Amino acid sequence: SITRSQISRRAKNRQRANIKRVRVMVDGTPKRMNVCTNCLKSGKVSRA
């Protein structure tokens, strides 16, 4: 049989977003949402 390199046999390592469940302000009301830490850091969403 054809030999496979070890790297191609290994399972693919998926990178996922670092998501936190936080209370954020949506239209003036606090709401629990799943928000990525990059969004929190950059100020795209404001915490309640």
JSON list of C-alpha atoms in Angstrom, two decimals:
[
{"chain": "A", "resi": 1, "resn": "SER", "atom": "CA", "xyz": [0.00, 0.00, 0.00]},
{"chain": "A", "resi": 2, "resn": "ILE", "atom": "CA", "xyz": [1.00, 3.64, -0.41]},
{"chain": "A", "resi": 3, "resn": "THR", "atom": "CA", "xyz": [2.61, 5.00, 2.75]},
{"chain": "A", "resi": 4, "resn": "ARG", "atom": "CA", "xyz": [1.05, 8.12, 4.27]},
{"chain": "A", "resi": 5, "resn": "SER", "atom": "CA", "xyz": [2.98, 10.86, 6.01]},
{"chain": "A", "resi": 6, "resn": "GLN", "atom": "CA", "xyz": [2.21, 11.21, 9.71]},
{"chain": "A", "resi": 7, "resn": "ILE", "atom": "CA", "xyz": [0.88, 14.76, 9.35]},
{"chain": "A", "resi": 8, "resn": "SER", "atom": "CA", "xyz": [-1.83, 13.71, 6.87]},
{"chain": "A", "resi": 9, "resn": "ARG", "atom": "CA", "xyz": [-3.03, 10.96, 9.21]},
{"chain": "A", "resi": 10, "resn": "ARG", "atom": "CA", "xyz": [-3.51, 13.31, 12.14]},
{"chain": "A", "resi": 11, "resn": "ALA", "atom": "CA", "xyz": [-6.96, 14.80, 12.80]},
{"chain": "A", "resi": 12, "resn": "LYS", "atom": "CA", "xyz": [-7.43, 18.35, 11.58]},
{"chain": "A", "resi": 13, "resn": "ASN", "atom": "CA", "xyz": [-7.01, 20.85, 14.43]},
{"chain": "A", "resi": 14, "resn": "ARG", "atom": "CA", "xyz": [-9.91, 23.28, 14.11]},
{"chain": "A", "resi": 15, "resn": "GLN", "atom": "CA", "xyz": [-9.47, 26.77, 15.50]},
{"chain": "A", "resi": 16, "resn": "ARG", "atom": "CA", "xyz": [-12.64, 28.08, 17.10]},
{"chain": "A", "resi": 17, "resn": "ALA", "atom": "CA", "xyz": [-13.54, 31.58, 18.24]},
{"chain": "A", "resi": 18, "resn": "ASN", "atom": "CA", "xyz": [-13.01, 32.33, 21.94]},
{"chain": "A", "resi": 19, "resn": "ILE", "atom": "CA", "xyz": [-16.66, 32.89, 22.94]},
{"chain": "A", "resi": 20, "resn": "LYS", "atom": "CA", "xyz": [-17.91, 34.11, 26.32]},
{"chain": "A", "resi": 21, "resn": "ARG", "atom": "CA", "xyz": [-21.49, 34.34, 27.59]},
{"chain": "A", "resi": 22, "resn": "VAL", "atom": "CA", "xyz": [-21.83, 37.92, 28.82]},
{"chain": "A", "resi": 23, "resn": "ARG", "atom": "CA", "xyz": [-24.51, 40.53, 29.44]},
{"chain": "A", "resi": 24, "resn": "VAL", "atom": "CA", "xyz": [-24.40, 43.22, 26.76]},
{"chain": "A", "resi": 25, "resn": "MET", "atom": "CA", "xyz": [-26.50, 46.28, 26.06]},
{"chain": "A", "resi": 26, "resn": "VAL", "atom": "CA", "xyz": [-28.82, 45.81, 23.06]},
{"chain": "A", "resi": 27, "resn": "ASP", "atom": "CA", "xyz": [-31.10, 48.79, 22.23]},
{"chain": "A", "resi": 28, "resn": "GLY", "atom": "CA", "xyz": [-30.72, 50.10, 25.79]},
{"chain": "A", "resi": 29, "resn": "THR", "atom": "CA", "xyz": [-31.67, 46.82, 27.45]},
{"chain": "A", "resi": 30, "resn": "PRO", "atom": "CA", "xyz": [-29.23, 44.30, 28.96]},
{"chain": "A", "resi": 31, "resn": "LYS", "atom": "CA", "xyz": [-29.21, 40.91, 27.27]},
{"chain": "A", "resi": 32, "resn": "ARG", "atom": "CA", "xyz": [-27.22, 37.69, 27.70]},
{"chain": "A", "resi": 33, "resn": "MET", "atom": "CA", "xyz": [-25.36, 36.87, 24.51]},
{"chain": "A", "resi": 34, "resn": "ASN", "atom": "CA", "xyz": [-22.47, 34.76, 23.28]},
{"chain": "A", "resi": 35, "resn": "VAL", "atom": "CA", "xyz": [-19.74, 37.23, 22.32]},
{"chain": "A", "resi": 36, "resn": "CYS", "atom": "CA", "xyz": [-16.19, 36.58, 21.13]},
{"chain": "A", "resi": 37, "resn": "THR", "atom": "CA", "xyz": [-13.42, 38.08, 23.24]},
{"chain": "A", "resi": 38, "resn": "ASN", "atom": "CA", "xyz": [-12.08, 40.00, 20.23]},
{"chain": "A", "resi": 39, "resn": "CYS", "atom": "CA", "xyz": [-15.41, 41.86, 19.98]},
{"chain": "A", "resi": 40, "resn": "LEU", "atom": "CA", "xyz": [-15.32, 42.68, 23.70]},
{"chain": "A", "resi": 41, "resn": "LYS", "atom": "CA", "xyz": [-11.73, 43.91, 23.45]},
{"chain": "A", "resi": 42, "resn": "SER", "atom": "CA", "xyz": [-12.29, 46.05, 20.34]},
{"chain": "A", "resi": 43, "resn": "GLY", "atom": "CA", "xyz": [-15.44, 47.65, 21.78]},
{"chain": "A", "resi": 44, "resn": "LYS", "atom": "CA", "xyz": [-17.83, 46.30, 19.14]},
{"chain": "A", "resi": 45, "resn": "VAL", "atom": "CA", "xyz": [-20.24, 45.42, 21.96]},
{"chain": "A", "resi": 46, "resn": "SER", "atom": "CA", "xyz": [-20.66, 47.21, 25.29]},
{"chain": "A", "resi": 47, "resn": "ARG", "atom": "CA", "xyz": [-21.08, 45.25, 28.50]},
{"chain": "A", "resi": 48, "resn": "ALA", "atom": "CA", "xyz": [-24.16, 45.81, 30.64]}
]
